[in-house]
Amino acid sequence: NAGVMQNPRHLVRRRGQEARLRCSPMKGHSHVYWYRQLPEEGLKFMVYLQKENIIDESGMPKERFSAEFPKEGPSILRIQQVVRGDSAAYFCASSPRRGRAGELFFGEGSRLTVL
Amino acid sequence: QQPVQSPQAVILREGEDAVINCSSSKALYSVHWYRQKHGEAPVFLMILLKGGEQKGHEKISASFNEKKQQSSLYLTASQLSYSGTYFCGTGDSQGGSEKLVFGKGTKLTVNP
């Protein structure tokens, strides 16, 4: 049973380019969370999605950032016109269902470097 | 609001014990504990739910004081493999599959 798969693991972009980060949740999981982690910092919540729905995007910057989780395919975190401050590790986590607080399964992360 | 973890860092010798604390200014439904090794994904250790239910790791225990909105993680007879950064994540929703707000982490180093 494969875990949460994120790609790419490492991504280098120049300022002004776009970054697309992908996350395939564990099989049977319909809830996806994106977190951002800066060096020596904690995990900062960005967005919570279910299939085709954004449930909570209170942690997403108002501009340049968007996320989706289509009916088919992985969840995508998109960052347009990247700036140096976007350099961070972006972690995706998934969980199976609502109804009871439970474990989040994290992917290995995508490390974005903006030159 | 982000929970506050203390201490920020701990250095132990193998076999020693450690306690990591997590406190919140908000009423909590659940507290989750994760460990992250450098360059790796956070790994689930423990979840504590309001009402006393607890699920988690064999060799690591934790407490959850609902009234004080605090949790403590107890690491006994530490092993080298315990090294890493420990994060508490707090949830305030009973609805399930809630977002977690994580503290800044406690870096634990276990030396031989």
Short mmCIF file of C-alpha atoms in Angstrom, two decimals:
data_model
loop_
_atom_site.label_atom_id
_atom_site.label_comp_id
_atom_site.label_asym_id
_atom_site.label_seq_id
_atom_site.Cartn_x
_atom_site.Cartn_y
_atom_site.Cartn_z
CA ASN A 1 0.00 0.00 0.00
CA ALA A 2 1.84 3.05 -1.26
CA GLY A 3 2.05 6.04 1.02
CA VAL A 4 1.40 9.66 0.14
CA MET A 5 3.35 10.46 -3.01
CA GLN A 6 4.60 13.94 -3.73
CA ASN A 7 6.45 15.16 -6.78
CA PRO A 8 8.70 16.67 -7.64
CA ARG A 9 10.85 16.16 -4.56
CA HIS A 10 13.00 19.12 -5.50
CA LEU A 11 12.07 22.02 -7.73
CA VAL A 12 14.14 25.06 -8.70
CA ARG A 13 12.44 28.08 -10.20
CA ARG A 14 13.53 31.59 -11.11
CA ARG A 15 11.59 34.55 -9.78
CA GLY A 16 8.42 35.09 -11.78
CA GLN A 17 8.04 31.49 -12.92
CA GLU A 18 5.29 29.09 -11.89
CA ALA A 19 5.66 26.12 -9.56
CA ARG A 20 3.30 23.14 -9.58
CA LEU A 21 3.49 20.62 -6.79
CA ARG A 22 1.59 17.36 -6.95
CA CYS A 23 0.26 15.09 -4.24
CA SER A 24 -1.33 11.68 -4.61
CA PRO A 25 -2.97 10.67 -1.34
CA MET A 26 -2.96 7.17 0.05
CA LYS A 27 -5.39 4.78 -1.55
CA GLY A 28 -8.84 5.27 -0.10
CA HIS A 29 -8.07 8.70 1.32
CA SER A 30 -10.29 11.52 0.18
CA HIS A 31 -8.97 14.35 2.36
CA VAL A 32 -5.80 16.25 1.50
CA TYR A 33 -3.97 18.93 3.47
CA TRP A 34 -1.10 21.12 2.35
CA TYR A 35 1.45 22.50 4.81
CA ARG A 36 4.46 24.75 4.31
CA GLN A 37 7.61 24.44 6.35
CA LEU A 38 10.42 26.99 6.48
CA PRO A 39 13.86 25.96 7.81
CA GLU A 40 13.83 25.46 11.59
CA GLU A 41 10.11 26.29 11.66
CA GLY A 42 6.98 24.29 12.28
CA LEU A 43 4.42 23.12 9.75
CA LYS A 44 2.10 25.92 8.72
CA PHE A 45 -1.36 24.93 7.50
CA MET A 46 -2.26 26.19 4.04
CA VAL A 47 -5.34 24.43 2.69
CA TYR A 48 -7.65 21.46 3.24
CA LEU A 49 -9.38 19.83 0.29
CA GLN A 50 -11.71 16.99 -0.44
CA LYS A 51 -12.36 15.69 -3.92
CA GLU A 52 -13.43 18.67 -6.06
CA ASN A 53 -13.95 20.88 -3.01
CA ILE A 54 -11.86 23.35 -1.03
CA ILE A 55 -12.95 22.96 2.57
CA ASP A 56 -10.63 25.39 4.33
CA GLU A 57 -8.14 27.71 2.66
CA SER A 58 -7.58 30.02 5.59
CA GLY A 59 -3.81 29.49 5.47
CA MET A 60 -3.36 30.25 1.80
CA PRO A 61 -1.86 33.59 0.76
CA LYS A 62 -4.51 35.66 -0.99
CA GLU A 63 -2.55 36.04 -4.20
CA ARG A 64 -0.51 33.75 -6.44
CA PHE A 65 -1.37 30.52 -4.56
CA SER A 66 -4.11 28.10 -5.54
CA ALA A 67 -4.93 24.46 -4.87
CA GLU A 68 -7.18 21.87 -6.38
CA PHE A 69 -8.08 18.23 -5.88
CA PRO A 70 -9.91 17.05 -8.99
CA LYS A 71 -12.18 14.04 -9.23
CA GLU A 72 -9.43 12.19 -11.06
CA GLY A 73 -5.74 12.68 -10.48
CA PRO A 74 -3.54 14.18 -7.80
CA SER A 75 -4.02 17.30 -5.76
CA ILE A 76 -2.03 20.24 -7.12
CA LEU A 77 -0.63 23.23 -5.29
CA ARG A 78 0.13 25.98 -7.77
CA ILE A 79 2.29 29.00 -7.07
CA GLN A 80 2.33 31.67 -9.75
CA GLN A 81 5.06 34.29 -10.20
CA VAL A 82 7.22 32.81 -7.48
CA VAL A 83 9.32 35.03 -5.24
CA ARG A 84 12.32 34.16 -3.06
CA GLY A 85 10.11 34.05 0.03
CA ASP A 86 8.24 31.09 -1.46
CA SER A 87 11.32 28.91 -0.98
CA ALA A 88 10.28 26.24 1.49
CA ALA A 89 9.35 22.60 1.88
CA TYR A 90 5.73 21.91 1.00
CA PHE A 91 4.20 18.85 2.62
CA CYS A 92 1.01 17.13 1.67
CA ALA A 93 -0.90 14.92 4.08
CA SER A 94 -3.96 12.76 3.63
CA SER A 95 -6.56 11.15 5.85
CA PRO A 96 -9.33 8.69 5.12
CA ARG A 97 -12.56 10.16 6.35
CA ARG A 98 -14.50 12.62 8.40
CA GLY A 99 -16.24 11.80 11.61
CA ARG A 100 -13.36 11.37 13.98
CA ALA A 101 -10.02 13.07 14.43
CA GLY A 102 -7.31 10.73 13.26
CA GLU A 103 -3.81 10.34 11.97
CA LEU A 104 -2.50 12.40 9.09
CA PHE A 105 -0.20 10.56 6.71
CA PHE A 106 2.47 12.87 5.32
CA GLY A 107 4.36 12.68 2.07
CA GLU A 108 8.11 13.23 1.83
CA GLY A 109 7.61 16.83 0.77
CA SER A 110 8.52 18.99 -2.20
CA ARG A 111 11.40 21.39 -1.67
CA LEU A 112 11.04 24.56 -3.70
CA THR A 113 14.03 26.82 -4.24
CA VAL A 114 13.47 30.17 -5.91
CA LEU A 115 16.58 31.77 -7.40
CA GLN B 1 -3.53 30.17 17.17
CA GLN B 2 -0.29 28.25 17.16
CA PRO B 3 0.34 26.07 20.23
CA VAL B 4 3.45 26.77 22.24
CA GLN B 5 5.97 24.01 22.76
CA SER B 6 8.64 23.81 25.42
CA PRO B 7 11.51 23.32 25.62
CA GLN B 8 12.73 24.35 22.18
CA ALA B 9 15.59 21.85 22.32
CA VAL B 10 16.72 18.96 24.51
CA ILE B 11 19.96 17.00 24.54
CA LEU B 12 19.95 13.62 26.25
CA ARG B 13 22.19 10.65 26.72
CA GLU B 14 20.82 7.30 25.67
CA GLY B 15 18.59 5.88 28.40
CA GLU B 16 17.56 9.24 29.87
CA ASP B 17 14.00 10.55 29.99
CA ALA B 18 12.47 13.67 28.50
CA VAL B 19 9.19 15.55 28.69
CA ILE B 20 7.95 17.85 25.94
CA ASN B 21 5.08 20.22 26.65
CA CYS B 22 2.46 21.75 24.41
CA SER B 23 -0.04 24.40 25.44
CA SER B 24 -2.79 26.26 23.65
CA SER B 25 -4.85 29.36 24.32
CA LYS B 26 -7.87 27.75 22.63
CA ALA B 27 -10.19 24.98 23.77
CA LEU B 28 -9.01 21.74 22.25
CA TYR B 29 -10.68 18.61 20.99
CA SER B 30 -7.54 16.73 20.14
CA VAL B 31 -3.77 16.87 20.43
CA HIS B 32 -1.55 15.07 17.95
CA TRP B 33 2.15 14.36 18.26
CA TYR B 34 4.50 13.83 15.31
CA ARG B 35 8.23 13.28 14.98
CA GLN B 36 10.23 14.52 12.01
CA LYS B 37 13.78 13.54 11.21
CA HIS B 38 15.89 15.91 9.15
CA GLY B 39 14.82 15.93 5.50
CA GLU B 40 12.02 13.44 6.07
CA ALA B 41 8.25 13.43 6.42
CA PRO B 42 6.64 13.92 9.83
CA VAL B 43 5.58 10.59 11.31
CA PHE B 44 2.57 10.08 13.55
CA LEU B 45 3.24 9.13 17.16
CA MET B 46 0.16 9.75 19.25
CA ILE B 47 -3.27 11.26 19.31
CA LEU B 48 -5.11 12.28 22.46
CA LEU B 49 -8.79 13.07 22.34
CA LYS B 50 -11.03 15.03 24.62
CA GLY B 51 -12.59 12.58 27.00
CA GLY B 52 -9.42 10.66 27.58
CA GLU B 53 -9.14 8.35 24.60
CA GLN B 54 -5.58 7.83 23.49
CA LYS B 55 -4.05 6.07 20.53
CA GLY B 56 -0.41 5.75 19.76
CA HIS B 57 3.01 4.44 20.26
CA GLU B 58 4.07 1.60 22.57
CA LYS B 59 7.12 3.19 24.13
CA ILE B 60 5.95 6.79 24.23
CA SER B 61 3.17 8.08 26.42
CA ALA B 62 1.36 11.36 26.69
CA SER B 63 -1.16 13.23 28.76
CA PHE B 64 -3.87 15.70 27.84
CA ASN B 65 -5.21 18.15 30.38
CA GLU B 66 -8.38 19.50 28.77
CA LYS B 67 -9.01 22.16 31.39
CA LYS B 68 -5.54 23.62 31.10
CA GLN B 69 -5.44 23.03 27.33
CA GLN B 70 -2.09 21.35 27.68
CA SER B 71 -0.46 18.13 26.61
CA SER B 72 2.84 16.54 27.54
CA LEU B 73 4.79 13.85 25.69
CA TYR B 74 6.87 11.50 27.81
CA LEU B 75 9.88 9.78 26.31
CA THR B 76 11.36 7.23 28.68
CA ALA B 77 14.63 5.35 28.39
CA SER B 78 15.42 7.26 25.21
CA GLN B 79 17.09 5.54 22.29
CA LEU B 80 19.28 7.01 19.56
CA SER B 81 16.37 6.59 17.17
CA TYR B 82 14.30 9.05 19.19
CA SER B 83 16.38 11.95 17.85
CA GLY B 84 14.39 14.34 15.74
CA THR B 85 12.03 17.27 16.01
CA TYR B 86 8.75 16.69 17.82
CA PHE B 87 5.67 18.65 16.84
CA CYS B 88 2.37 18.90 18.60
CA GLY B 89 -0.65 19.64 16.47
CA THR B 90 -3.87 20.84 17.96
CA GLY B 91 -7.38 20.46 16.64
CA ASP B 92 -10.46 22.28 17.81
CA SER B 93 -13.13 20.57 15.77
CA GLN B 94 -15.10 17.48 16.65
CA GLY B 95 -16.10 17.08 13.03
CA GLY B 96 -13.21 14.86 12.13
CA SER B 97 -10.53 15.23 9.47
CA GLU B 98 -9.84 18.64 10.93
CA LYS B 99 -6.91 20.78 10.07
CA LEU B 100 -4.14 20.70 12.65
CA VAL B 101 -2.24 23.75 13.83
CA PHE B 102 1.32 22.76 14.70
CA GLY B 103 3.75 24.22 17.21
CA LYS B 104 7.26 25.26 16.21
CA GLY B 105 8.71 21.98 17.39
CA THR B 106 11.10 20.65 20.02
CA LYS B 107 14.43 19.38 18.74
CA LEU B 108 15.54 16.28 20.62
CA THR B 109 19.08 14.96 20.32
CA VAL B 110 19.98 11.64 21.90
CA ASN B 111 23.69 10.96 22.20
CA PRO B 112 25.38 7.63 22.94
#
